N, CA and C atoms as an extended XYZ file, in Angstrom:
303
Properties=species:S:1:pos:R:3:atomname:S:1:resname:S:1:resid:I:1 pbc="F F F"
N       -15.917       13.546      -17.724 N   MET     1
C       -15.957       12.966      -16.396 CA  MET     1
C       -15.448       11.533      -16.468 C   MET     1
N       -14.558       11.205      -15.560 N   ALA     2
C       -13.997        9.854      -15.526 CA  ALA     2
C       -15.016        8.872      -14.963 C   ALA     2
N       -14.822        7.614      -15.302 N   ARG     3
C       -15.697        6.593      -14.755 CA  ARG     3
C       -15.543        6.554      -13.244 C   ARG     3
N       -16.656        6.421      -12.563 N   LYS     4
C       -16.633        6.461      -11.096 CA  LYS     4
C       -15.838        5.301      -10.517 C   LYS     4
N       -15.851        4.158      -11.188 N   SER     5
C       -15.126        2.999      -10.675 CA  SER     5
C       -13.623        3.257      -10.644 C   SER     5
N       -13.107        3.971      -11.642 N   LEU     6
C       -11.683        4.275      -11.674 CA  LEU     6
C       -11.298        5.249      -10.572 C   LEU     6
N       -12.146        6.221      -10.342 N   VAL     7
C       -11.890        7.190       -9.277 CA  VAL     7
C       -11.925        6.489       -7.919 C   VAL     7
N       -12.898        5.619       -7.723 N   GLU     8
C       -13.001        4.887       -6.459 CA  GLU     8
C       -11.818        3.951       -6.260 C   GLU     8
N       -11.369        3.319       -7.335 N   ARG     9
C       -10.206        2.433       -7.253 CA  ARG     9
C        -8.972        3.219       -6.818 C   ARG     9
N        -8.828        4.422       -7.368 N   GLU    10
C        -7.689        5.270       -7.006 CA  GLU    10
C        -7.771        5.707       -5.548 C   GLU    10
N        -8.984        6.018       -5.072 N   ASN    11
C        -9.164        6.384       -3.668 CA  ASN    11
C        -8.835        5.219       -2.754 C   ASN    11
N        -9.216        4.021       -3.163 N   LYS    12
C        -8.921        2.814       -2.383 CA  LYS    12
C        -7.415        2.595       -2.286 C   LYS    12
N        -6.732        2.796       -3.413 N   ARG    13
C        -5.270        2.661       -3.413 CA  ARG    13
C        -4.631        3.676       -2.473 C   ARG    13
N        -5.131        4.908       -2.490 N   ALA    14
C        -4.565        5.958       -1.638 CA  ALA    14
C        -4.707        5.592       -0.165 C   ALA    14
N        -5.840        5.015        0.206 N   LYS    15
C        -6.038        4.592        1.596 CA  LYS    15
C        -5.096        3.452        1.956 C   LYS    15
N        -4.908        2.509        1.026 N   MET    16
C        -4.008        1.382        1.277 CA  MET    16
C        -2.569        1.860        1.457 C   MET    16
N        -2.160        2.830        0.650 N   VAL    17
C        -0.809        3.382        0.757 CA  VAL    17
C        -0.626        4.040        2.109 C   VAL    17
N        -1.624        4.801        2.533 N   GLN    18
C        -1.546        5.502        3.804 CA  GLN    18
C        -1.478        4.520        4.980 C   GLN    18
N        -2.257        3.452        4.913 N   ASN    19
C        -2.277        2.479        5.999 CA  ASN    19
C        -0.985        1.670        6.088 C   ASN    19
N        -0.362        1.382        4.953 N   ALA    20
C         0.814        0.518        4.931 CA  ALA    20
C         2.128        1.297        4.922 C   ALA    20
N         2.093        2.598        4.965 N   ALA    21
C         3.310        3.408        4.830 CA  ALA    21
C         4.315        3.124        5.939 C   ALA    21
N         3.863        3.058        7.167 N   GLU    22
C         4.778        2.842        8.291 CA  GLU    22
C         5.423        1.464        8.225 C   GLU    22
N         4.625        0.451        7.921 N   LYS    23
C         5.141       -0.908        7.850 CA  LYS    23
C         6.165       -1.039        6.726 C   LYS    23
N         5.865       -0.456        5.570 N   ARG    24
C         6.796       -0.493        4.447 CA  ARG    24
C         8.097        0.217        4.799 C   ARG    24
N         7.993        1.373        5.448 N   ALA    25
C         9.189        2.136        5.815 CA  ALA    25
C        10.060        1.345        6.788 C   ALA    25
N         9.430        0.666        7.745 N   ALA    26
C        10.190       -0.126        8.715 CA  ALA    26
C        10.913       -1.283        8.027 C   ALA    26
N        10.234       -1.962        7.113 N   LEU    27
C        10.865       -3.077        6.401 CA  LEU    27
C        12.015       -2.592        5.514 C   LEU    27
N        11.818       -1.477        4.853 N   LYS    28
C        12.874       -0.939        4.002 CA  LYS    28
C        14.077       -0.488        4.829 C   LYS    28
N        13.815        0.015        6.023 N   LYS    29
C        14.900        0.434        6.908 CA  LYS    29
C        15.750       -0.764        7.309 C   LYS    29
N        15.108       -1.896        7.601 N   VAL    30
C        15.834       -3.120        7.948 CA  VAL    30
C        16.666       -3.593        6.762 C   VAL    30
N        16.095       -3.524        5.573 N   ILE    31
C        16.807       -3.976        4.374 CA  ILE    31
C        18.043       -3.117        4.099 C   ILE    31
N        17.937       -1.814        4.292 N   LYS    32
C        19.047       -0.906        4.007 CA  LYS    32
C        20.074       -0.818        5.135 C   LYS    32
N        19.719       -1.283        6.326 N   ASP    33
C        20.598       -1.197        7.487 CA  ASP    33
C        21.835       -2.076        7.285 C   ASP    33
N        23.005       -1.499        7.452 N   LEU    34
C        24.254       -2.246        7.266 CA  LEU    34
C        24.523       -3.224        8.409 C   LEU    34
N        23.958       -2.960        9.578 N   ASN    35
C        24.182       -3.823       10.744 CA  ASN    35
C        23.251       -5.026       10.781 C   ASN    35
N        22.245       -5.073        9.929 N   SER    36
C        21.316       -6.193        9.905 CA  SER    36
C        21.985       -7.424        9.311 C   SER    36
N        21.624       -8.579        9.836 N   SER    37
C        22.175       -9.817        9.301 CA  SER    37
C        21.478      -10.175        7.989 C   SER    37
N        22.075      -11.104        7.264 N   PHE    38
C        21.502      -11.521        5.988 CA  PHE    38
C        20.122      -12.125        6.173 C   PHE    38
N        19.956      -12.913        7.249 N   ASP    39
C        18.659      -13.548        7.505 CA  ASP    39
C        17.569      -12.523        7.797 C   ASP    39
N        17.920      -11.492        8.567 N   GLU    40
C        16.948      -10.435        8.869 CA  GLU    40
C        16.541       -9.698        7.595 C   GLU    40
N        17.526       -9.414        6.761 N   LYS    41
C        17.233       -8.716        5.500 CA  LYS    41
C        16.361       -9.574        4.589 C   LYS    41
N        16.688      -10.858        4.520 N   GLU    42
C        15.911      -11.759        3.678 CA  GLU    42
C        14.471      -11.876        4.164 C   GLU    42
N        14.291      -11.948        5.477 N   GLU    43
C        12.946      -12.024        6.056 CA  GLU    43
C        12.161      -10.745        5.774 C   GLU    43
N        12.841       -9.595        5.898 N   ALA    44
C        12.184       -8.313        5.620 CA  ALA    44
C        11.785       -8.217        4.150 C   ALA    44
N        12.649       -8.707        3.253 N   MET    45
C        12.324       -8.680        1.826 CA  MET    45
C        11.135       -9.582        1.515 C   MET    45
N        11.074      -10.740        2.160 N   ASP    46
C         9.939      -11.637        1.956 CA  ASP    46
C         8.633      -10.994        2.410 C   ASP    46
N         8.675      -10.351        3.573 N   LYS    47
C         7.472       -9.685        4.085 CA  LYS    47
C         7.051       -8.542        3.163 C   LYS    47
N         8.047       -7.807        2.675 N   LEU    48
C         7.743       -6.695        1.769 CA  LEU    48
C         7.143       -7.202        0.459 C   LEU    48
N         7.654       -8.304       -0.040 N   ASN    49
C         7.130       -8.874       -1.286 CA  ASN    49
C         5.730       -9.448       -1.117 C   ASN    49
N         5.395       -9.881        0.082 N   LYS    50
C         4.076      -10.467        0.325 CA  LYS    50
C         2.997       -9.416        0.560 C   LYS    50
N         3.412       -8.160        0.762 N   MET    51
C         2.425       -7.098        0.938 CA  MET    51
C         1.711       -6.855       -0.385 C   MET    51
N         0.517       -6.293       -0.299 N   LYS    52
C        -0.271       -6.030       -1.506 CA  LYS    52
C         0.430       -4.991       -2.383 C   LYS    52
N         0.355       -5.220       -3.683 N   LYS    53
C         1.018       -4.320       -4.624 CA  LYS    53
C         0.413       -2.927       -4.590 C   LYS    53
N        -0.893       -2.854       -4.380 N   ASN    54
C        -1.560       -1.551       -4.374 CA  ASN    54
C        -1.226       -0.716       -3.144 C   ASN    54
N        -0.518       -1.285       -2.176 N   SER    55
C        -0.128       -0.507       -1.008 CA  SER    55
C         1.189        0.227       -1.252 C   SER    55
N         1.743        0.089       -2.455 N   SER    56
C         2.962        0.781       -2.819 CA  SER    56
C         2.629        2.173       -3.353 C   SER    56
N         3.433        3.151       -2.981 N   LYS    57
C         3.172        4.536       -3.347 CA  LYS    57
C         3.271        4.780       -4.858 C   LYS    57
N         4.106        4.006       -5.538 N   VAL    58
C         4.299        4.232       -6.973 CA  VAL    58
C         3.094        3.803       -7.800 C   VAL    58
N         2.146        3.075       -7.204 N   ARG    59
C         0.958        2.652       -7.940 CA  ARG    59
C        -0.103        3.752       -8.038 C   ARG    59
N         0.077        4.839       -7.291 N   LEU    60
C        -0.893        5.937       -7.328 CA  LEU    60
C        -0.746        6.733       -8.624 C   LEU    60
N        -1.855        7.269       -9.078 N   HIS    61
C        -1.862        8.090      -10.284 CA  HIS    61
C        -2.611        9.375       -9.963 C   HIS    61
N        -2.028       10.511      -10.332 N   ASN    62
C        -2.681       11.794      -10.066 CA  ASN    62
C        -3.953       11.930      -10.892 C   ASN    62
N        -5.015       12.377      -10.240 N   ARG    63
C        -6.283       12.611      -10.929 CA  ARG    63
C        -6.835       13.969      -10.508 C   ARG    63
N        -7.586       14.553      -11.414 N   CYS    64
C        -8.238       15.832      -11.141 CA  CYS    64
C        -9.231       15.649       -9.993 C   CYS    64
N        -9.229       16.583       -9.059 N   GLN    65
C       -10.132       16.486       -7.912 CA  GLN    65
C       -11.575       16.755       -8.301 C   GLN    65
N       -11.788       17.486       -9.372 N   LEU    66
C       -13.147       17.840       -9.776 CA  LEU    66
C       -13.747       16.833      -10.745 C   LEU    66
N       -12.991       16.493      -11.786 N   SER    67
C       -13.553       15.633      -12.826 CA  SER    67
C       -13.031       14.206      -12.787 C   SER    67
N       -11.927       13.950      -12.116 N   GLY    68
C       -11.342       12.616      -12.080 CA  GLY    68
C       -10.487       12.311      -13.289 C   GLY    68
N       -10.246       13.296      -14.138 N   ARG    69
C        -9.469       13.098      -15.364 CA  ARG    69
C        -8.011       12.781      -15.008 C   ARG    69
N        -7.447       11.690      -15.595 N   PRO    70
C        -6.077       11.316      -15.260 CA  PRO    70
C        -5.004       12.049      -16.067 C   PRO    70
N        -5.369       12.567      -17.225 N   LYS    71
C        -4.379       13.215      -18.082 CA  LYS    71
C        -4.518       14.731      -18.003 C   LYS    71
N        -3.444       15.427      -18.285 N   GLY    72
C        -3.460       16.885      -18.253 CA  GLY    72
C        -3.571       17.416      -16.840 C   GLY    72
N        -2.975       16.701      -15.877 N   TYR    73
C        -3.080       17.058      -14.459 CA  TYR    73
C        -2.039       18.123      -14.118 C   TYR    73
N        -2.458       19.169      -13.412 N   MET    74
C        -1.554       20.223      -12.982 CA  MET    74
C        -1.325       20.072      -11.482 C   MET    74
N        -0.113       19.659      -11.114 N   ARG    75
C         0.191       19.343       -9.714 CA  ARG    75
C        -0.021       20.528       -8.771 C   ARG    75
N         0.378       21.694       -9.202 N   LYS    76
C         0.308       22.867       -8.329 CA  LYS    76
C        -1.125       23.175       -7.889 C   LYS    76
N        -2.090       22.870       -8.750 N   PHE    77
C        -3.479       23.201       -8.462 CA  PHE    77
C        -4.335       21.982       -8.154 C   PHE    77
N        -3.875       20.797       -8.515 N   GLY    78
C        -4.612       19.571       -8.223 CA  GLY    78
C        -5.802       19.316       -9.128 C   GLY    78
N        -5.823       19.989      -10.277 N   VAL    79
C        -6.923       19.812      -11.226 CA  VAL    79
C        -6.357       19.613      -12.628 C   VAL    79
N        -7.204       19.154      -13.543 N   SER    80
C        -6.770       18.966      -14.928 CA  SER    80
C        -6.726       20.325      -15.636 C   SER    80
N        -6.124       20.318      -16.815 N   ARG    81
C        -5.985       21.564      -17.575 CA  ARG    81
C        -7.338       22.138      -17.967 C   ARG    81
N        -8.315       21.267      -18.202 N   LEU    82
C        -9.633       21.740      -18.612 CA  LEU    82
C       -10.343       22.442      -17.448 C   LEU    82
N       -10.318       21.815      -16.290 N   CYS    83
C       -10.937       22.428      -15.110 CA  CYS    83
C       -10.189       23.691      -14.709 C   CYS    83
N        -8.861       23.670      -14.862 N   PHE    84
C        -8.059       24.846      -14.540 CA  PHE    84
C        -8.469       26.023      -15.415 C   PHE    84
N        -8.645       25.761      -16.698 N   ARG    85
C        -9.011       26.834      -17.631 CA  ARG    85
C       -10.375       27.422      -17.279 C   ARG    85
N       -11.329       26.539      -16.977 N   GLU    86
C       -12.667       27.018      -16.606 CA  GLU    86
C       -12.629       27.839      -15.330 C   GLU    86
N       -11.868       27.361      -14.343 N   MET    87
C       -11.781       28.076      -13.073 CA  MET    87
C       -11.065       29.413      -13.244 C   MET    87
N       -10.018       29.441      -14.070 N   ALA    88
C        -9.276       30.681      -14.292 CA  ALA    88
C       -10.136       31.715      -14.998 C   ALA    88
N       -10.899       31.282      -16.006 N   LEU    89
C       -11.762       32.220      -16.730 CA  LEU    89
C       -12.896       32.733      -15.852 C   LEU    89
N       -13.335       31.912      -14.894 N   ALA    90
C       -14.398       32.337      -13.985 CA  ALA    90
C       -13.856       33.182      -12.839 C   ALA    90
N       -12.523       33.283      -12.742 N   GLY    91
C       -11.916       34.093      -11.682 CA  GLY    91
C       -11.861       33.381      -10.343 C   GLY    91
N       -11.910       32.073      -10.335 N   LEU    92
C       -11.889       31.312       -9.087 CA  LEU    92
C       -10.480       31.058       -8.569 C   LEU    92
N        -9.473       31.262       -9.408 N   ILE    93
C        -8.089       31.061       -8.996 CA  ILE    93
C        -7.431       32.437       -8.919 C   ILE    93
N        -7.057       32.887       -7.725 N   PRO    94
C        -6.488       34.225       -7.593 CA  PRO    94
C        -5.099       34.305       -8.253 C   PRO    94
N        -4.854       35.426       -8.903 N   GLY    95
C        -3.576       35.674       -9.527 CA  GLY    95
C        -3.415       35.108      -10.925 C   GLY    95
N        -4.415       34.412      -11.435 N   ILE    96
C        -4.351       33.820      -12.777 CA  ILE    96
C        -5.250       34.626      -13.698 C   ILE    96
N        -4.654       35.111      -14.770 N   THR    97
C        -5.438       35.844      -15.765 CA  THR    97
C        -5.133       35.294      -17.138 C   THR    97
N        -6.047       35.440      -18.047 N   LYS    98
C        -5.870       34.971      -19.422 CA  LYS    98
C        -4.927       35.942      -20.124 C   LYS    98
N        -3.896       35.372      -20.724 N   SER    99
C        -2.938       36.233      -21.409 CA  SER    99
C        -3.479       36.635      -22.778 C   SER    99
N        -3.147       37.829      -23.190 N   SER   100
C        -3.538       38.289      -24.529 CA  SER   100
C        -2.491       39.310      -24.980 C   SER   100
N        -2.266       39.352      -26.301 N   TRP   101
C        -1.295       40.295      -26.835 CA  TRP   101
C        -1.664       40.770      -28.191 C   TRP   101
């Protein structure tokens, strides 16, 4: 089980990303716009740089929804490999069976 503080920090980051997504997209649109003047682009870049770093989407890290484990994360299922194995053996994931030969 991951430390609760790390899981909470990640949840806080996710909320910040969600809240700032529209503002970031608008600023990036101004920066990439060919019709924008240099001053407008510079102002947009300054505003973007002054935003909190944790509101950026690239700062998020995938974590297991059950245990909070950051490593061995399986995107398709949203859980770590350990939780996936336990759930598969218990029959909680439809269509997944243990292979044997």
